PDB file of C-alpha atoms and ligand atoms in Angstrom:
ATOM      1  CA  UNK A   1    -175.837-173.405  66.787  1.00 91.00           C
ATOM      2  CA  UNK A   2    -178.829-172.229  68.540  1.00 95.00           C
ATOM      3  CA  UNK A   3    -182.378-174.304  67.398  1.00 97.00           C
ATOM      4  CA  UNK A   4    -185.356-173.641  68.943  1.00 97.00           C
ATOM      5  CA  UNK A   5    -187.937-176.646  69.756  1.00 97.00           C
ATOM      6  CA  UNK A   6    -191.374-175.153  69.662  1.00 96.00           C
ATOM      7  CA  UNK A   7    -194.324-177.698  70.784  1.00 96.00           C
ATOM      8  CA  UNK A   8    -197.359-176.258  70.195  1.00 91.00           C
ATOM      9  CA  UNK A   9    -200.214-177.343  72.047  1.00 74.00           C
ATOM     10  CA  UNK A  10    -204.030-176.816  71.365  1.00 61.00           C
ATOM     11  CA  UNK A  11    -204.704-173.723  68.678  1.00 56.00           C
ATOM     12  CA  UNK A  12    -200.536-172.648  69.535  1.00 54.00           C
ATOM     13  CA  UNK A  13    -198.923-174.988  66.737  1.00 60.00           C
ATOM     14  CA  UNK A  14    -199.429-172.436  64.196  1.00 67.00           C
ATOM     15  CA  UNK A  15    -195.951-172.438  61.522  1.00 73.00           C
ATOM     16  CA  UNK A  16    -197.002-169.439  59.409  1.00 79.00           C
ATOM     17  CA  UNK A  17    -194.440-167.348  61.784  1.00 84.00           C
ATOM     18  CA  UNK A  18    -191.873-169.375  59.870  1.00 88.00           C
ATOM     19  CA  UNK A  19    -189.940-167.741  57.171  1.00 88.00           C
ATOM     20  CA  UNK A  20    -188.218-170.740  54.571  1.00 89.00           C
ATOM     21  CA  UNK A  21    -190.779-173.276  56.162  1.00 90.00           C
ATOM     22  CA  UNK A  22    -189.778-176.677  55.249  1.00 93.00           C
ATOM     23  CA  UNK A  23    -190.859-180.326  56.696  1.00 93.00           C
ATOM     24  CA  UNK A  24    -189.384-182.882  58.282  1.00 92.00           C
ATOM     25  CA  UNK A  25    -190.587-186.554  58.409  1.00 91.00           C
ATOM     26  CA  UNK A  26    -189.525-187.454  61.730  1.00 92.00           C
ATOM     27  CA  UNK A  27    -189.763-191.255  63.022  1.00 95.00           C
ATOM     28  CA  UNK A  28    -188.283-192.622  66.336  1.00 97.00           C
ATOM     29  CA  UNK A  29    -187.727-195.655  68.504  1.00 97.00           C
ATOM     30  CA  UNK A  30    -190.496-195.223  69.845  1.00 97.00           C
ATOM     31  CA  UNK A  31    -192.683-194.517  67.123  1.00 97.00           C
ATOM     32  CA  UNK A  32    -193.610-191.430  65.238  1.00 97.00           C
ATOM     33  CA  UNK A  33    -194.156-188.167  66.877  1.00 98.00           C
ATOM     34  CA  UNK A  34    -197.823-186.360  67.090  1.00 96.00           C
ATOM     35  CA  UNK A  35    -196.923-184.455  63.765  1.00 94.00           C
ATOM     36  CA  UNK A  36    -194.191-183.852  61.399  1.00 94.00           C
ATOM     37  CA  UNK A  37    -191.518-181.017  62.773  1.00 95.00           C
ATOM     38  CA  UNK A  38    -191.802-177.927  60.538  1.00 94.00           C
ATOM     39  CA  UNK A  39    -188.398-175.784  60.642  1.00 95.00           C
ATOM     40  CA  UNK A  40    -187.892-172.073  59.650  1.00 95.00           C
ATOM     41  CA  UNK A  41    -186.463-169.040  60.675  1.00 94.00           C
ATOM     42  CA  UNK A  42    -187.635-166.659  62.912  1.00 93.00           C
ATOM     43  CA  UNK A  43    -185.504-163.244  62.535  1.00 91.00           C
ATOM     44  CA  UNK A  44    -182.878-165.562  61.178  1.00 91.00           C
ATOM     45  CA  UNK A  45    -182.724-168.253  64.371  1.00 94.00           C
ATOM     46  CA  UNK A  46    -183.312-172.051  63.282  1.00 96.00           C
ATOM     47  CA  UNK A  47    -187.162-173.391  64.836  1.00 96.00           C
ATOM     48  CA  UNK A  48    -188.493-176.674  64.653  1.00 96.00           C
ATOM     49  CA  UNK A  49    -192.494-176.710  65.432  1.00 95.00           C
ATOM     50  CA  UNK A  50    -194.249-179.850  66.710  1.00 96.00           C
ATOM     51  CA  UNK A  51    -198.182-180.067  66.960  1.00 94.00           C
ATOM     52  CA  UNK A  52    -198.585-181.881  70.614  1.00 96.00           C
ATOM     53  CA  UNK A  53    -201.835-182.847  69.424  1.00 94.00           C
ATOM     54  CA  UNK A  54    -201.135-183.539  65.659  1.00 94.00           C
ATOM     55  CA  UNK A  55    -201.807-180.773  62.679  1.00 88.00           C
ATOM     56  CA  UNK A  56    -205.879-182.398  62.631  1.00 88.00           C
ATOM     57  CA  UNK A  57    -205.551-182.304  66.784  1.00 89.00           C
ATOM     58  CA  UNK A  58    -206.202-186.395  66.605  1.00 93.00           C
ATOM     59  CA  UNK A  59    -204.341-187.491  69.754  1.00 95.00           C
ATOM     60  CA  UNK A  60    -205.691-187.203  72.865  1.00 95.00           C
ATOM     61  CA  UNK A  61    -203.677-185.826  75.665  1.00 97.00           C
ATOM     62  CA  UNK A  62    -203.515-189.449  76.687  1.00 97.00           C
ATOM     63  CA  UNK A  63    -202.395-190.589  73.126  1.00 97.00           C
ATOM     64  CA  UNK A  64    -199.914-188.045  72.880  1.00 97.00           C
ATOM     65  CA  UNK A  65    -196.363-189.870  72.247  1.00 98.00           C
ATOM     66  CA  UNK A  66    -193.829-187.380  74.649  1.00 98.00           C
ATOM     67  CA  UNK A  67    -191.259-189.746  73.919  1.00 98.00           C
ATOM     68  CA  UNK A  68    -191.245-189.612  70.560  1.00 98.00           C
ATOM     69  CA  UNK A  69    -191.540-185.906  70.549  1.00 98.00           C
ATOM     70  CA  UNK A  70    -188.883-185.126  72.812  1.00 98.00           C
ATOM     71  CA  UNK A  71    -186.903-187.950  71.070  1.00 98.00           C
ATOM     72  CA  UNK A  72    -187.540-186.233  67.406  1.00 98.00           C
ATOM     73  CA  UNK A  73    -186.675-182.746  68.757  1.00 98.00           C
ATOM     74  CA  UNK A  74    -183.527-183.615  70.213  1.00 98.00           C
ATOM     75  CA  UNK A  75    -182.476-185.959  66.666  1.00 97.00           C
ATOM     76  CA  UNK A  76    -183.627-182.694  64.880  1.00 97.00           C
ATOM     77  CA  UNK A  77    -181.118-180.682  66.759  1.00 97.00           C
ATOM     78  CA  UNK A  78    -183.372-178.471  69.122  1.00 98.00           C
ATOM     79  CA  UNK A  79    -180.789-176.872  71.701  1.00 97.00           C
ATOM     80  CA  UNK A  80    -183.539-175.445  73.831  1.00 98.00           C
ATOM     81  CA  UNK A  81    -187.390-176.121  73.922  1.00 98.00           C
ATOM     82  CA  UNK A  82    -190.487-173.855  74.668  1.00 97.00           C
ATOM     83  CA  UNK A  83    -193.917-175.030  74.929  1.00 97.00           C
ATOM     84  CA  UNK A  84    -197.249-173.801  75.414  1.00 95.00           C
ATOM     85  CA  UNK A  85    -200.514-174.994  76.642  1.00 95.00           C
ATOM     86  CA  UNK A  86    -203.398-173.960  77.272  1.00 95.00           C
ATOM     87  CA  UNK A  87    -204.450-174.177  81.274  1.00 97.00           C
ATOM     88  CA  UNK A  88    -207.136-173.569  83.949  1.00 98.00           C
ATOM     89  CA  UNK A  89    -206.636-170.992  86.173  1.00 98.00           C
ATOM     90  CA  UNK A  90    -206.788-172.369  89.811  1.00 98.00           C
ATOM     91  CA  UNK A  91    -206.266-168.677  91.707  1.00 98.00           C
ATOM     92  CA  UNK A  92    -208.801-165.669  91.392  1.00 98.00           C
ATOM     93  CA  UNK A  93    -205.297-163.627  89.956  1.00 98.00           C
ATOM     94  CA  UNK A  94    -204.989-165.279  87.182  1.00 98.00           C
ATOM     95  CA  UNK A  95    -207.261-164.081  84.674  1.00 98.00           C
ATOM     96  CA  UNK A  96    -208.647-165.532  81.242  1.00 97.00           C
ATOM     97  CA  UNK A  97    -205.741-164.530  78.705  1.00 96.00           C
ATOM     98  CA  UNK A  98    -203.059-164.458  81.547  1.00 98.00           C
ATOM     99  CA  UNK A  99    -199.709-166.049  80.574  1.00 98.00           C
ATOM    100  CA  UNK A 100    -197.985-168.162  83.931  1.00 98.00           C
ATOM    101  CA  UNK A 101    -194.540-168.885  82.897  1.00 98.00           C
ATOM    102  CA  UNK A 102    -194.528-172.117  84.617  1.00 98.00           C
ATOM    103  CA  UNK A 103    -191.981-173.197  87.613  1.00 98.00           C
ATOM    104  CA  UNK A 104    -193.182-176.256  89.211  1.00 98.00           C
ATOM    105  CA  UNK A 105    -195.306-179.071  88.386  1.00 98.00           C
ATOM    106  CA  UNK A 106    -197.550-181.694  90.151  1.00 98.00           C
ATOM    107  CA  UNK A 107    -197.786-184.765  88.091  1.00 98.00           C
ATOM    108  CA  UNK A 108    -201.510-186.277  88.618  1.00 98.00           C
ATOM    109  CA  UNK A 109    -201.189-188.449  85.088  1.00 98.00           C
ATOM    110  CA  UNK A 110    -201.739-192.093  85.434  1.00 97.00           C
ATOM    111  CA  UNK A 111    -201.287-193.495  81.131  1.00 97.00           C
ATOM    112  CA  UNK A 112    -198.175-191.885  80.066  1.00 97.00           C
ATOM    113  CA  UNK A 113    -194.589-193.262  79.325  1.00 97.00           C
ATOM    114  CA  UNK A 114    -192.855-190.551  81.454  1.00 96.00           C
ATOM    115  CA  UNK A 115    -189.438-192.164  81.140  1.00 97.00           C
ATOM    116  CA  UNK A 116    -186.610-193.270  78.104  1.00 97.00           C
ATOM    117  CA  UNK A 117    -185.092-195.270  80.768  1.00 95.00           C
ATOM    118  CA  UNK A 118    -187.731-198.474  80.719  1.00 94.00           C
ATOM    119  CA  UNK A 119    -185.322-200.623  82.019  1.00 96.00           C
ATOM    120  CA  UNK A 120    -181.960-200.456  84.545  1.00 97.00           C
ATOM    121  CA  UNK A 121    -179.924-202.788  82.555  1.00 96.00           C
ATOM    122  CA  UNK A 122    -177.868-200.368  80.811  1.00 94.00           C
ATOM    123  CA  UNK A 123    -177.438-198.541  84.461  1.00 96.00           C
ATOM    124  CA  UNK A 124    -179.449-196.888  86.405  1.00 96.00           C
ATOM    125  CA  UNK A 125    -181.326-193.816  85.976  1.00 94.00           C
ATOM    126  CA  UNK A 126    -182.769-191.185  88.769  1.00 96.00           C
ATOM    127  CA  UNK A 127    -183.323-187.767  86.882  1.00 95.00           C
ATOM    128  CA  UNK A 128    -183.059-184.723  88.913  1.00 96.00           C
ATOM    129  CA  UNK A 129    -186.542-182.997  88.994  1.00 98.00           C
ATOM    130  CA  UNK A 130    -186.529-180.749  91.830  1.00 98.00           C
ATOM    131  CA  UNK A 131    -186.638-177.616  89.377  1.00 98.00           C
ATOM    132  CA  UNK A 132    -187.916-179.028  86.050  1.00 98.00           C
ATOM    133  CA  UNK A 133    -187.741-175.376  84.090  1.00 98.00           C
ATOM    134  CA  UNK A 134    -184.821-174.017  83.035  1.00 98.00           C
ATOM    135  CA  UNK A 135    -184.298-171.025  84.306  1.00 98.00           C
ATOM    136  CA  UNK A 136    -183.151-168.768  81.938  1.00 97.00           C
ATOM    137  CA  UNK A 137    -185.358-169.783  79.152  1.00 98.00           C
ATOM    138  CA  UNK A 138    -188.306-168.912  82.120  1.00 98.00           C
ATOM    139  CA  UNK A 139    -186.470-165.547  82.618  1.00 98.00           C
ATOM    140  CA  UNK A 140    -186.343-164.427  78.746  1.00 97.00           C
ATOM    141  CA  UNK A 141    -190.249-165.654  78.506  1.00 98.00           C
ATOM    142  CA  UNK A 142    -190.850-163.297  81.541  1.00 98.00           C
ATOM    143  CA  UNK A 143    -189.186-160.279  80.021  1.00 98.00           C
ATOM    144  CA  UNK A 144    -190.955-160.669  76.793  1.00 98.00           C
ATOM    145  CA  UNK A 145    -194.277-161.163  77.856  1.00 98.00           C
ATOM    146  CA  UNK A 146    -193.644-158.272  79.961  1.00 98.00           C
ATOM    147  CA  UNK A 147    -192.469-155.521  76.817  1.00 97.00           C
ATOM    148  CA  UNK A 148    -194.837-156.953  74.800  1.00 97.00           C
ATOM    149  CA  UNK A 149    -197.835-155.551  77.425  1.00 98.00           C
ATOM    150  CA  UNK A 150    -198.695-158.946  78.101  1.00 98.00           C
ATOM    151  CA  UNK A 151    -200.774-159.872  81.697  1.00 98.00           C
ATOM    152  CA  UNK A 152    -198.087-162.402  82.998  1.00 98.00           C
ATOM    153  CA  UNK A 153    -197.247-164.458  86.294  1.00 98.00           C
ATOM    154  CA  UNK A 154    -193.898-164.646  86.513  1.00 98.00           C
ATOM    155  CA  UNK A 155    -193.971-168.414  88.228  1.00 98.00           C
ATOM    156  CA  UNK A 156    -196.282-171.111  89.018  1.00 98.00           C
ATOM    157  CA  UNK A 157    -197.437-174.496  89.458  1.00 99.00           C
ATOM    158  CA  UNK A 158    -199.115-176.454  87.225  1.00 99.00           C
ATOM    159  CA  UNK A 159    -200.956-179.766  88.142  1.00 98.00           C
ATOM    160  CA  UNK A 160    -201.299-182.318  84.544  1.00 98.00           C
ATOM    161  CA  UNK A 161    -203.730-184.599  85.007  1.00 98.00           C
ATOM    162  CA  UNK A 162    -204.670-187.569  82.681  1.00 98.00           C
ATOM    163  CA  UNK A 163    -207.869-186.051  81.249  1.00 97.00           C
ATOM    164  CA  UNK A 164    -209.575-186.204  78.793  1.00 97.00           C
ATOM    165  CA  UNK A 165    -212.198-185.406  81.254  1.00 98.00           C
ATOM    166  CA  UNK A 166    -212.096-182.290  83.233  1.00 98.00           C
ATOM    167  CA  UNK A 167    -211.930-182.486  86.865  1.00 98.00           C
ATOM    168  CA  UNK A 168    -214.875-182.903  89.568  1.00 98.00           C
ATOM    169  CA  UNK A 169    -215.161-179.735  91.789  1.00 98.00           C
ATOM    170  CA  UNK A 170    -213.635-181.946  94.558  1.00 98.00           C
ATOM    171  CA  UNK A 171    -210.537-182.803  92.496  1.00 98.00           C
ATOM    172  CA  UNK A 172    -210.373-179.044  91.916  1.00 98.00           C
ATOM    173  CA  UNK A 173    -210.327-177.473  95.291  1.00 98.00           C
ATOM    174  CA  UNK A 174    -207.735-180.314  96.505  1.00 98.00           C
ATOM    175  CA  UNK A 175    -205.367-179.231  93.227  1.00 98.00           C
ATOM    176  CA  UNK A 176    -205.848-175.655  95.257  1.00 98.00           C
ATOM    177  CA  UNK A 177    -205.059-176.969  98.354  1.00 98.00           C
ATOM    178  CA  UNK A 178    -201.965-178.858  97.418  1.00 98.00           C
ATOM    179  CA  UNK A 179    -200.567-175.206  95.521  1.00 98.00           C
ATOM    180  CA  UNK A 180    -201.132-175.615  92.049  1.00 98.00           C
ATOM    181  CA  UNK A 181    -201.510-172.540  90.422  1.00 98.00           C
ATOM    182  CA  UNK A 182    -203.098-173.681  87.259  1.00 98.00           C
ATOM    183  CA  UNK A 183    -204.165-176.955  85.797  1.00 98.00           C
ATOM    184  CA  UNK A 184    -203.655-178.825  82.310  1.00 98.00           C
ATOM    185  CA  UNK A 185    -203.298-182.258  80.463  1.00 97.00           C
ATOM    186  CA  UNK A 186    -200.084-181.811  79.148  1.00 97.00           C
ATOM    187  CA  UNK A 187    -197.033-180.528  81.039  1.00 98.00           C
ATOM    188  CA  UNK A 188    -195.861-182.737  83.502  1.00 98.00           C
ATOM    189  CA  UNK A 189    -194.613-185.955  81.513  1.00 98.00           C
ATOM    190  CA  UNK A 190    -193.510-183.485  78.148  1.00 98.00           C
ATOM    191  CA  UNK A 191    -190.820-181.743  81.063  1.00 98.00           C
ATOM    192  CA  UNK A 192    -189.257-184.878  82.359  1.00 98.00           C
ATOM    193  CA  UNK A 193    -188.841-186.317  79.415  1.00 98.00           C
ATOM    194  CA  UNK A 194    -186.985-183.326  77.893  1.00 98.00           C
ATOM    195  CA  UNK A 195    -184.983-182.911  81.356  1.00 98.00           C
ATOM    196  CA  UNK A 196    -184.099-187.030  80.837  1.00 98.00           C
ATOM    197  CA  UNK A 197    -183.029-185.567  77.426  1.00 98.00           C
ATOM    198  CA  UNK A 198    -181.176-183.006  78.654  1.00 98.00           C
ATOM    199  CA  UNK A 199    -182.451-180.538  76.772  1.00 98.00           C
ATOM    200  CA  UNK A 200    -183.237-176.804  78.756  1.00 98.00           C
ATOM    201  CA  UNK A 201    -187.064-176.905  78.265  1.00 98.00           C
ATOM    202  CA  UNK A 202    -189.577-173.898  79.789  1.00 98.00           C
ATOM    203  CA  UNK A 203    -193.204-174.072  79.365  1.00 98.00           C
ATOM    204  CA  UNK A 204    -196.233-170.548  78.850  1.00 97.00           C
ATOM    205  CA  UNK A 205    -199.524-171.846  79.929  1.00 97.00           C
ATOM    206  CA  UNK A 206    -202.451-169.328  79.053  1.00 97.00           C
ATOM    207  CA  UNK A 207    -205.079-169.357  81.099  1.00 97.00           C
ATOM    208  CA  UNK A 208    -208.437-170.108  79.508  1.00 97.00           C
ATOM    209  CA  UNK A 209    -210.951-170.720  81.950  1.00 97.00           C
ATOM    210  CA  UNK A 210    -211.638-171.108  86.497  1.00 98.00           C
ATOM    211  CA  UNK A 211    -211.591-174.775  85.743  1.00 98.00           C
ATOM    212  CA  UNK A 212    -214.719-175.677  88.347  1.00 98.00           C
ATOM    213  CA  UNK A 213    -213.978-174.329  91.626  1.00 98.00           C
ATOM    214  CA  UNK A 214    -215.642-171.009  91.607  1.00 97.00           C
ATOM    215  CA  UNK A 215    -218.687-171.045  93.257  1.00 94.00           C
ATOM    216  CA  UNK A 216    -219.924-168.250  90.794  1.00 95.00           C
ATOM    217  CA  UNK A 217    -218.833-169.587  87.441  1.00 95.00           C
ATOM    218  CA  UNK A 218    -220.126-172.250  85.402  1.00 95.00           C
ATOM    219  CA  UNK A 219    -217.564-175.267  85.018  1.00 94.00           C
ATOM    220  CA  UNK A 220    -215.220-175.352  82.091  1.00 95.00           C
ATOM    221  CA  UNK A 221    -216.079-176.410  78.836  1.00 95.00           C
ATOM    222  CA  UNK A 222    -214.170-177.709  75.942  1.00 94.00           C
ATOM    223  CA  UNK A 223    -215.614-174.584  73.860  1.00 94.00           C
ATOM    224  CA  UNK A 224    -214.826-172.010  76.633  1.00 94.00           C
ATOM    225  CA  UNK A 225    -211.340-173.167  76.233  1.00 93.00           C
ATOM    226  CA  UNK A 226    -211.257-172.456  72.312  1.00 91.00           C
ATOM    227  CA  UNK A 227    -213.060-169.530  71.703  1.00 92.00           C
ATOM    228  CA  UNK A 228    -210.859-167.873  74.579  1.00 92.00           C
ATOM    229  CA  UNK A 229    -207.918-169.281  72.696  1.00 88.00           C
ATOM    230  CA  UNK A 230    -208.012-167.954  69.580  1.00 89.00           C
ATOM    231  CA  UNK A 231    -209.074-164.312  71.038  1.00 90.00           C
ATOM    232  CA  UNK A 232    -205.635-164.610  71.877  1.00 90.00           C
ATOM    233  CA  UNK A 233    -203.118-166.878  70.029  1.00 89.00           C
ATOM    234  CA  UNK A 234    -202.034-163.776  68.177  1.00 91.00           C
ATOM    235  CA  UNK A 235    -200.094-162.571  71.668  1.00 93.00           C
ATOM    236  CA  UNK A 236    -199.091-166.117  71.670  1.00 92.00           C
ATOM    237  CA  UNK A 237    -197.384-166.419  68.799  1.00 91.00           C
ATOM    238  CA  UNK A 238    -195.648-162.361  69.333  1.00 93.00           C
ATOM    239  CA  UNK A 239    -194.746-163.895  72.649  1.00 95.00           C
ATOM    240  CA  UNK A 240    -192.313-166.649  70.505  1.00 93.00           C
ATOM    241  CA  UNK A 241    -191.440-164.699  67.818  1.00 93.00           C
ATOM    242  CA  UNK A 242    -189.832-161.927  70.671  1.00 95.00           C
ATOM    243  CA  UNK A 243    -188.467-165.185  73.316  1.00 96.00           C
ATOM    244  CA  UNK A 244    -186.563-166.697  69.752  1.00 95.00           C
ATOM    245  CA  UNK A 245    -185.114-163.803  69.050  1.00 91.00           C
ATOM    246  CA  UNK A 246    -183.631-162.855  72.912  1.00 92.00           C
ATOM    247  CA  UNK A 247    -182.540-166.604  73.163  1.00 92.00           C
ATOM    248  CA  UNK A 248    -180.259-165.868  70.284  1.00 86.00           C
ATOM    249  CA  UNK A 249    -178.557-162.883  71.692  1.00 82.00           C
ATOM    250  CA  UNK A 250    -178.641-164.324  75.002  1.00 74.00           C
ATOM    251  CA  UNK A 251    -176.261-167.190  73.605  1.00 64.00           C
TER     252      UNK A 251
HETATM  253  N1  ADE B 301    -206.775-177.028  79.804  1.00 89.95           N
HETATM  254  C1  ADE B 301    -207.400-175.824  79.787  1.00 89.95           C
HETATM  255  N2  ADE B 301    -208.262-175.710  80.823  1.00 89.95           N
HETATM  256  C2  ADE B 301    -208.179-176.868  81.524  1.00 89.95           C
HETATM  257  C3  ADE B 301    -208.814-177.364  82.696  1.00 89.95           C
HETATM  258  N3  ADE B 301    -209.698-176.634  83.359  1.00 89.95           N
HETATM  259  N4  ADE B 301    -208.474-178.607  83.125  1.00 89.95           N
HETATM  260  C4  ADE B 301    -207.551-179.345  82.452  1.00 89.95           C
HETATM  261  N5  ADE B 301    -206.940-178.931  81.340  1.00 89.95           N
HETATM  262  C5  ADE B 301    -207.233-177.705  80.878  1.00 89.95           C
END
């Protein structure tokens, strides 16, 4: 049976598109995850949301346990997982309120427990990362945000880095120069941990600021980011309720 794993990340983690809500109390080997998993039905297919960030957005994108999200998806039963975040737009094309359905990422954390394979004893473990999306979770994202009218890039590449601070206008124009497409806190260590998990994971990131490497902008702000959010979580949240219901009848 099909269940969708939703992680919602800043202002995304909204559950009122769940019909016969219920909650979950979710704890793991390695600890609890960032909130309790609310499951419902969206035109009849079985979700499971998780708040990256916890409901009261307490954890810190540092703080944030990926392992024991991942870890409390998968024991919840999610066959497939989507996330969303919210991201800086690195490339004069991608606008504020453009979607990027993500297909590469450069991983700039330094904090994080990126792995469920600590140790070798039990065998070894080298997971494939060379294309970290699934690809037909990517391609039902793209087709939705496309009938739904939505401004969206049908690939790129997101750099995570460790935050919480933003980066200098150095760090910014080398992200650039290496090819990321768009930058966040958030993505890189949440999509190797589901791809150790084996679960087919694709990740939105909605573009919310220039980041600081336009020369006629001022530099990103932490209340840039929200008010541009909620202007439009509403698409958002249309964008899942239309992907859950093609993932179903692509099964
Ligand atoms: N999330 C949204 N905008 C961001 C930025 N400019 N840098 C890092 N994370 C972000």
């Amino acid at each position: 049976m099909i269940r969708v794993g939703i992680i919602g990340g800043s202002g995304l983690d909204d559950t009122d598109i769940l019909e016969k809500c219920k909650k979950i109390e979710a704890d793991t080997p390695y600890g609890p995850p960032s909130s309790d998993i609310m499951t419902g039905l969206i035109n009849d297919t079985q979700v499971l949301i998780l708040a990256r960030h916890g409901r009261k957005h307490q954890y810190s994108p540092t703080q944030v346990n990926n392992r024991a999200n991942i870890y409390a998806l998968k024991q919840a039963g999610a066959t497939h997982i989507l996330a969303t975040t919210a991201c800086g737009s690195l490339r004069q094309e991608i606008d504020r309120g453009h979607f990027v359905i993500l297909d590469q990422f450069i991983d700039f954390t330094r904090f994080r427990k990126n792995t469920f394979t600590d140790s070798f004893e039990q065998g070894v473990v080298h997971t494939a990362m060379a294309h970290p999306f699934d690809e037909s979770l990517r391609n039902v994202l793209y087709r939705s945000a496309t009938e739904l009218g939505l401004k969206v890039h049908g690939k790129g590449c997101v750099v995570t880095i460790e935050g919480p601070r933003f980066s200098t206008v150095a760090e910014s124009n080398m992200f650039r120069l290496w090819g990321a497409d768009v930058i966040n806190m958030s993505t890189a260590p949440e999509a190797m941990l589901a791809n150790e998990a084996g679960i087919p994971y694709a990740a939105v990131a909605m573009a919310t600021d220039y980041d600081c490497w336009k020369q006629d902008e001022a530099p990103v702000t932490w209340d840039e980011i929200l008010s541009v959010f909620n202007k439009n979580a509403d698409n958002v949240k249309q964008l899942f309720i239309k992907t859950v219901s093609e993932i179903t009848t692509m099964a």
